[in-house]
Short mmCIF file of C-alpha atoms and ligand atoms in Angstrom, two decimals:
data_model
loop_
_atom_site.label_atom_id
_atom_site.label_comp_id
_atom_site.label_asym_id
_atom_site.label_seq_id
_atom_site.Cartn_x
_atom_site.Cartn_y
_atom_site.Cartn_z
CA MET A 29 -0.06 0.20 0.21
CA LYS A 30 1.40 3.59 -1.19
CA GLN A 31 1.27 6.99 1.45
CA VAL A 32 -1.21 8.83 0.54
CA ILE A 33 -0.16 12.66 -0.11
CA VAL A 34 -2.47 15.67 -0.67
CA SER A 35 -1.23 19.34 -1.67
CA GLY A 36 -3.35 22.36 -2.75
CA MET A 37 -3.09 26.02 -4.37
CA ARG A 38 -4.71 28.81 -4.01
CA PRO A 39 -5.56 29.54 -7.60
CA THR A 40 -4.99 33.04 -8.18
CA GLY A 41 -3.44 33.15 -11.46
CA LYS A 42 -0.53 32.01 -13.70
CA LEU A 43 2.48 29.86 -11.63
CA HIS A 44 5.94 31.81 -11.77
CA LEU A 45 9.47 29.91 -11.68
CA GLY A 46 9.22 30.21 -7.72
CA HIS A 47 5.93 27.78 -7.79
CA TYR A 48 7.81 25.94 -10.65
CA LEU A 49 11.43 24.90 -8.98
CA GLY A 50 10.33 25.14 -5.06
CA VAL A 51 7.25 23.22 -4.98
CA ILE A 52 5.81 21.54 -8.62
CA LYS A 53 9.22 19.71 -10.30
CA ASN A 54 9.09 18.00 -5.98
CA TRP A 55 5.13 17.07 -6.48
CA VAL A 56 6.26 15.53 -9.66
CA GLU A 57 9.08 13.64 -8.53
CA LEU A 58 6.85 12.14 -5.80
CA GLN A 59 3.94 10.85 -8.14
CA ASP A 60 5.66 7.77 -9.01
CA LYS A 61 6.07 7.00 -5.11
CA TYR A 62 2.71 7.71 -3.54
CA GLU A 63 -0.97 7.75 -4.42
CA CYS A 64 -0.61 11.67 -4.97
CA TYR A 65 -4.37 14.31 -4.86
CA PHE A 66 -3.63 17.65 -6.52
CA PHE A 67 -5.92 20.24 -6.14
CA ALA A 68 -6.64 23.76 -6.66
CA ALA A 69 -8.33 24.74 -3.04
CA ASP A 70 -10.62 27.66 -4.10
CA TRP A 71 -12.92 27.88 -1.55
CA HIS A 72 -9.37 29.51 0.47
CA ALA A 73 -9.27 31.32 -1.98
CA LEU A 74 -12.30 33.17 -1.31
CA THR A 75 -11.42 33.28 2.56
CA THR A 76 -9.78 36.39 1.54
CA LYS A 77 -11.29 37.13 -2.01
CA TYR A 78 -14.90 36.29 -1.37
CA ASP A 79 -15.88 39.36 -3.23
CA LYS A 80 -13.65 39.55 -6.85
CA THR A 81 -14.30 35.70 -8.43
CA GLU A 82 -14.76 37.09 -11.68
CA GLU A 83 -11.41 35.36 -12.84
CA LEU A 84 -11.61 32.46 -10.07
CA ARG A 85 -12.66 30.17 -12.72
CA GLN A 86 -9.99 31.13 -15.43
CA ASN A 87 -7.06 30.93 -12.20
CA THR A 88 -8.19 27.36 -11.79
CA LEU A 89 -7.72 26.56 -15.15
CA ASP A 90 -4.76 28.67 -14.86
CA VAL A 91 -3.12 26.69 -12.60
CA VAL A 92 -4.17 23.21 -13.30
CA MET A 93 -2.44 24.45 -17.42
CA ASP A 94 0.62 25.35 -15.15
CA TRP A 95 0.60 21.45 -13.26
CA LEU A 96 0.20 19.46 -16.46
CA ALA A 97 2.54 21.98 -18.29
CA CYS A 98 5.19 21.02 -15.95
CA GLY A 99 4.66 17.36 -16.00
CA ILE A 100 1.76 16.53 -13.14
CA ASN A 101 0.20 13.39 -15.10
CA PRO A 102 -2.93 12.80 -14.46
CA GLU A 103 -2.91 9.08 -15.02
CA LYS A 104 -0.86 8.70 -11.97
CA SER A 105 -2.07 11.76 -9.64
CA VAL A 106 -5.12 12.77 -8.72
CA ILE A 107 -6.22 16.44 -10.43
CA TYR A 108 -9.47 18.11 -8.86
CA VAL A 109 -11.12 21.49 -7.55
CA GLN A 110 -11.63 21.87 -3.78
CA SER A 111 -15.47 22.61 -4.65
CA LEU A 112 -16.57 20.11 -6.87
CA VAL A 113 -15.48 17.50 -3.82
CA PRO A 114 -18.55 18.38 -0.92
CA GLU A 115 -17.55 16.33 1.00
CA ILE A 116 -14.54 18.36 2.37
CA ALA A 117 -16.76 20.50 3.78
CA GLU A 118 -18.81 18.16 5.34
CA LEU A 119 -16.06 16.47 6.84
CA ASN A 120 -15.40 20.51 7.63
CA VAL A 121 -18.02 20.56 9.87
CA TYR A 122 -16.67 17.50 12.06
CA LEU A 123 -13.94 19.43 12.72
CA GLY A 124 -15.43 22.55 13.39
CA MET A 125 -17.11 20.63 15.98
CA ILE A 126 -13.58 19.53 17.77
CA THR A 127 -11.21 21.61 17.85
CA PRO A 128 -10.80 24.63 20.17
CA GLN A 129 -11.43 28.74 19.69
CA ASN A 130 -7.63 28.60 20.62
CA TRP A 131 -6.27 27.03 18.56
CA VAL A 132 -7.42 28.88 15.22
CA GLU A 133 -6.79 32.09 17.33
CA ARG A 134 -3.15 31.38 17.90
CA ASP A 135 -2.78 30.10 14.33
CA PRO A 136 0.80 32.15 13.30
CA THR A 137 0.07 32.50 9.56
CA LEU A 138 -3.83 32.95 10.05
CA LYS A 139 -2.16 35.68 12.38
CA ASP A 140 0.14 37.13 9.41
CA MET A 141 -2.68 37.05 7.44
CA ALA A 142 -4.95 38.85 9.44
CA LYS A 143 -2.41 41.39 9.81
CA ILE A 144 -2.11 41.87 6.22
CA LEU A 145 -5.86 42.30 5.08
CA LYS A 146 -6.40 45.16 7.80
CA THR A 147 -3.35 46.93 6.30
CA LYS A 148 -3.78 48.98 3.28
CA GLU A 149 -2.79 47.18 0.85
CA GLY A 150 -5.39 44.43 2.22
CA GLN A 151 -7.94 47.42 2.00
CA GLY A 152 -8.27 47.67 5.76
CA GLN A 153 -10.64 43.88 5.45
CA GLN A 154 -12.16 42.56 8.09
CA ILE A 155 -11.66 38.93 9.14
CA ASN A 156 -14.28 37.34 8.48
CA TYR A 157 -16.05 33.40 10.05
CA GLY A 158 -14.00 31.30 6.97
CA LEU A 159 -10.80 32.70 7.41
CA MET A 160 -11.01 32.46 10.96
CA GLY A 161 -11.75 28.76 9.87
CA TYR A 162 -8.81 28.23 7.14
CA PRO A 163 -6.83 25.92 8.89
CA VAL A 164 -9.65 23.88 9.80
CA LEU A 165 -11.34 23.52 5.97
CA MET A 166 -7.56 22.34 5.46
CA SER A 167 -7.41 20.25 8.22
CA ALA A 168 -10.44 18.98 5.98
CA ASP A 169 -8.48 19.09 2.85
CA ILE A 170 -5.72 16.54 4.75
CA LEU A 171 -7.62 14.37 5.98
CA MET A 172 -10.30 13.56 3.23
CA MET A 173 -7.66 11.95 2.31
CA ASN A 174 -6.18 10.58 5.36
CA SER A 175 -3.47 11.53 4.22
CA ASP A 176 0.43 10.59 5.67
CA LEU A 177 2.10 13.24 4.25
CA VAL A 178 1.91 16.47 3.09
CA PRO A 179 4.00 18.67 0.65
CA VAL A 180 3.83 22.66 1.82
CA GLY A 181 6.22 25.36 1.89
CA SER A 182 7.32 26.43 5.73
CA ASP A 183 4.83 28.80 6.09
CA GLN A 184 2.07 26.04 6.25
CA VAL A 185 3.79 23.99 9.30
CA ALA A 186 1.75 25.68 11.26
CA HIS A 187 -1.33 24.50 10.22
CA ILE A 188 -0.18 21.09 9.39
CA GLU A 189 0.70 20.59 13.13
CA ILE A 190 -3.42 21.60 13.11
CA THR A 191 -4.13 19.18 11.65
CA ARG A 192 -2.47 16.87 13.50
CA ASP A 193 -4.11 18.18 16.54
CA ILE A 194 -7.35 17.95 15.17
CA ALA A 195 -7.25 14.21 13.90
CA ARG A 196 -5.46 12.81 17.14
CA ARG A 197 -8.51 14.21 19.11
CA PHE A 198 -10.22 13.37 16.90
CA ASN A 199 -9.41 9.43 17.16
CA ASN A 200 -9.23 9.95 20.81
CA ILE A 201 -13.16 11.09 21.22
CA TYR A 202 -14.45 8.86 18.34
CA GLY A 203 -11.66 6.10 17.89
CA GLU A 204 -8.61 6.06 16.00
CA PHE A 205 -9.11 6.41 12.51
CA PHE A 206 -6.82 9.44 11.20
CA HIS A 207 -3.29 9.30 10.83
CA GLU A 208 -0.93 11.99 11.31
CA ALA A 209 -0.04 13.34 8.65
CA LYS A 210 3.88 15.34 8.41
CA PRO A 211 4.42 18.04 6.89
CA LEU A 212 6.97 17.73 3.38
CA LEU A 213 9.02 20.87 2.85
CA ASN A 214 9.15 22.45 -0.08
CA ASN A 215 12.19 24.38 -1.20
CA CYS A 216 10.83 27.20 -1.42
CA ALA A 217 13.32 30.07 -1.63
CA LEU A 218 15.28 28.19 -4.39
CA ILE A 219 15.09 30.38 -6.45
CA CYS A 220 15.03 34.64 -6.38
CA GLY A 221 13.07 37.28 -7.80
CA LEU A 222 14.61 39.49 -10.69
CA ASP A 223 14.98 42.71 -8.09
CA GLY A 224 16.57 39.39 -5.78
CA ASN A 225 13.54 39.51 -3.06
CA LYS A 226 11.92 36.66 -2.90
CA MET A 227 9.77 35.65 -5.85
CA GLY A 228 6.45 36.65 -5.91
CA LYS A 229 3.82 38.23 -8.41
CA SER A 230 2.63 40.94 -6.20
CA PHE A 231 6.51 42.07 -6.40
CA LYS A 232 6.11 42.55 -9.73
CA ASN A 233 9.32 40.67 -10.22
CA ASP A 234 8.59 36.97 -11.24
CA ILE A 235 8.84 35.28 -14.53
CA LYS A 236 5.63 33.09 -15.35
CA ILE A 237 5.98 29.05 -16.59
CA SER A 238 3.54 30.91 -19.50
CA ASP A 239 5.66 33.98 -20.33
CA THR A 240 6.61 34.04 -23.90
CA GLU A 241 10.08 33.60 -25.19
CA GLU A 242 10.28 37.35 -25.35
CA GLU A 243 8.89 38.67 -22.55
CA THR A 244 10.83 36.22 -20.62
CA ALA A 245 13.86 37.83 -22.48
CA LYS A 246 13.01 41.05 -21.73
CA LYS A 247 12.99 39.95 -17.75
CA ILE A 248 16.16 38.39 -17.50
CA MET A 249 17.80 41.70 -18.53
CA THR A 250 16.17 43.88 -16.20
CA ALA A 251 17.87 41.33 -12.99
CA ILE A 252 20.13 42.71 -10.68
CA THR A 253 23.64 41.62 -11.14
CA ASP A 254 27.38 42.38 -9.54
CA ARG A 255 26.67 45.98 -8.73
CA SER A 256 30.32 47.43 -8.37
CA ARG A 257 30.75 46.55 -12.02
CA LEU A 258 29.88 49.35 -14.26
CA ARG A 259 31.83 48.77 -18.04
CA LYS A 260 31.96 45.86 -19.49
CA ASP A 261 35.39 45.49 -19.21
CA ASP A 262 36.19 46.12 -15.09
CA LEU A 263 36.25 42.39 -13.77
CA GLY A 264 33.08 40.71 -12.14
CA HIS A 265 32.09 39.20 -9.06
CA PRO A 266 29.92 36.00 -10.14
CA ASP A 267 29.21 35.87 -5.89
CA GLU A 268 27.88 39.25 -5.84
CA CYS A 269 26.20 39.58 -9.07
CA GLU A 270 22.36 38.75 -7.05
CA VAL A 271 20.56 37.12 -9.49
CA ALA A 272 22.17 37.00 -12.26
CA TYR A 273 24.62 33.77 -11.96
CA LYS A 274 22.11 33.00 -9.39
CA TYR A 275 20.48 32.38 -12.29
CA TRP A 276 23.01 30.74 -14.07
CA GLN A 277 23.33 28.02 -11.40
CA ILE A 278 20.54 27.25 -11.75
CA PHE A 279 19.67 26.72 -15.39
CA GLY A 280 23.05 26.22 -16.66
CA ASN A 281 25.16 23.07 -17.12
CA GLU A 282 28.42 22.64 -15.16
CA ASN A 283 30.47 23.71 -18.03
CA GLU A 284 28.30 26.68 -18.69
CA ILE A 285 28.90 27.93 -15.63
CA SER A 286 32.31 27.98 -14.97
CA THR A 287 32.70 29.65 -18.75
CA VAL A 288 30.28 32.64 -16.95
CA LYS A 289 32.39 32.12 -13.99
CA CYS A 290 35.29 32.27 -15.61
CA GLU A 291 35.15 35.09 -18.56
CA CYS A 292 33.06 37.33 -15.93
CA GLU A 293 36.09 37.05 -13.22
CA LYS A 294 38.53 38.19 -16.29
CA GLY A 295 36.32 41.38 -17.48
CA LEU A 296 35.83 39.19 -21.11
CA ARG A 297 32.60 39.08 -20.49
CA GLY A 298 29.37 42.08 -19.99
CA CYS A 299 26.63 41.78 -18.06
CA ALA A 300 24.05 42.79 -20.70
CA GLN A 301 25.37 39.76 -23.11
CA CYS A 302 25.47 37.44 -20.23
CA LYS A 303 22.04 38.33 -19.62
CA ARG A 304 21.28 37.81 -23.77
CA GLU A 305 22.61 34.08 -22.68
CA LEU A 306 20.80 33.67 -19.58
CA GLY A 307 17.59 34.50 -21.11
CA ALA A 308 18.12 31.82 -24.03
CA LYS A 309 19.19 29.50 -21.68
CA ILE A 310 16.24 29.96 -19.29
CA ASN A 311 13.88 30.26 -22.51
CA SER A 312 15.27 27.06 -23.87
CA VAL A 313 15.08 24.92 -20.08
CA LEU A 314 11.47 26.09 -20.69
CA ALA A 315 10.91 25.25 -24.28
CA PRO A 316 8.99 21.52 -23.67
CA ILE A 317 6.98 22.82 -20.76
CA ARG A 318 5.48 25.91 -22.60
CA GLU A 319 5.03 23.96 -25.60
CA LYS A 320 2.60 21.44 -23.20
CA ARG A 321 0.85 24.61 -21.84
CA LYS A 322 0.00 25.84 -25.38
CA TYR A 323 -1.25 22.47 -26.37
CA TYR A 324 -3.67 22.42 -23.65
CA GLU A 325 -4.27 26.38 -23.41
CA GLN A 326 -5.69 25.09 -27.41
CA ASN A 327 -7.45 22.34 -26.43
CA GLN A 328 -9.08 23.66 -22.78
CA GLN A 329 -12.15 20.76 -22.71
CA GLU A 330 -9.55 18.67 -22.20
CA VAL A 331 -8.02 20.77 -18.92
CA GLU A 332 -12.09 20.49 -18.00
CA GLU A 333 -12.03 16.95 -18.64
CA ILE A 334 -9.27 16.25 -15.88
CA ILE A 335 -10.77 17.95 -13.85
CA ARG A 336 -14.36 16.37 -14.14
CA ASP A 337 -12.82 13.21 -13.84
CA GLY A 338 -9.66 13.50 -11.18
CA SER A 339 -12.98 15.43 -8.88
CA LEU A 340 -14.78 12.22 -9.25
CA ARG A 341 -11.81 10.31 -8.62
CA ALA A 342 -11.46 12.60 -5.60
CA ARG A 343 -14.48 12.14 -4.55
CA GLN A 344 -14.89 8.56 -4.53
CA LYS A 345 -11.82 8.06 -1.82
CA ALA A 346 -13.61 10.85 0.40
CA GLN A 347 -17.12 9.13 0.45
CA GLU A 348 -15.05 6.19 1.60
CA VAL A 349 -13.96 8.27 4.43
CA LEU A 350 -16.48 10.10 4.97
CA SER A 351 -18.96 6.74 5.71
CA GLN A 352 -16.52 5.55 8.16
CA VAL A 353 -16.50 9.19 9.76
CA ARG A 354 -19.88 9.21 10.23
CA LYS A 355 -20.43 5.55 11.54
CA LEU A 356 -17.30 6.77 14.07
CA ILE A 357 -19.06 9.15 15.16
CA LYS A 358 -21.95 7.79 15.11
CA MET A 359 -24.37 9.90 13.09
CA TYR A 360 -28.45 8.94 11.84
N1 LIG B 412 -2.69 27.20 2.79
C1 LIG B 412 -2.10 26.47 2.02
C2 LIG B 412 -1.69 27.54 0.96
O1 LIG B 412 -2.22 29.15 0.35
C3 LIG B 412 -3.37 25.92 0.84
C4 LIG B 412 -4.06 25.09 1.20
C5 LIG B 412 -5.06 25.00 1.12
C6 LIG B 412 -3.25 23.75 0.83
N2 LIG B 412 -5.17 23.35 2.04
C7 LIG B 412 -4.47 22.35 1.40
C8 LIG B 412 -1.77 23.08 1.42
C9 LIG B 412 -4.33 21.26 1.76
C10 LIG B 412 -1.11 21.64 1.07
C11 LIG B 412 -2.93 20.94 1.71
O2 LIG B 412 -0.55 27.48 0.42
FE1 SF4 B 413 26.16 38.90 -13.18
FE2 SF4 B 413 27.28 38.12 -16.00
FE3 SF4 B 413 27.56 39.79 -15.09
FE4 SF4 B 413 29.21 38.70 -14.25
S1 SF4 B 413 28.96 39.08 -16.55
S2 SF4 B 413 28.42 40.27 -13.45
S3 SF4 B 413 27.95 36.71 -13.77
S4 SF4 B 413 25.31 39.18 -14.92
#
């Protein structure tokens, strides 16, 4: 019996290279070893964007198309949309009953989200009941598949702790049933943004999986380099080249990296030329992914089918778990 993995993303738009290198590449590898469930957390998106739903559907399709393009395989993994598995909402109700209020109130990730909402950027939004329930709903996602491992970034670990606490409490009250899921840490800081800060869509420093080659090349030209270098024959310091050289280390092969380093140090390579070559390199690495994405963009019907089919499969598993849960709680 394979161990079960569940992970989700809020569908907030097209994914960038940080998502690809830090999260999805890892998921792709997990597919062969585990029974994997990957879903778009559209209810979680509603916890803060309940009044901005115009793009929710397209965002969900975009996220799934990015996954498929990167190699998430619907024949190996179950790909679904959270709201198409209503069993999760029922489990959420049961878990809510056994979760003490102070467990959610002290959740640090939630506290951070609440802080941001209250600022200008969050337009002074109130915190609603649904947002307070974020960690419980996330527990329902995870326990719905009775999963063993949850690949997440370090910012989500507190949520997994609550999930484990809730599972333990359920098992104590109603009888041993849920596994205590463990976090499997993603390497989120693998690639920085073009400006050297954390890569993020809201910082406008990202390269999207779905960007064109022209867009990518243009963006790369804005990447930070060795700031002490003014002319192209100044001797460069790759280790102080904050972004461009780091990207070379991620995308180049050994040969290319040592050529760049050597020519930079000797003043034989200008930064503009270096970044033109880097852009071409990144484009060539992403070419097969982008080709696949284009295929799905032109065949969205197929994407919809993958989602419908995956959601049905997720529901089958969810219904098995839920019938056990109802029995244990002694529901009618
Ligand atoms: N909260 C996660 C995030 O913002 C998304 C998420 C929702 C999730 N439910 C999940 C991740 C269940 C893993 C498992 O990234
Ligand atoms: Fe960075 Fe390349 Fe410029 Fe050297 S030549 S500082 S590696 S961009």
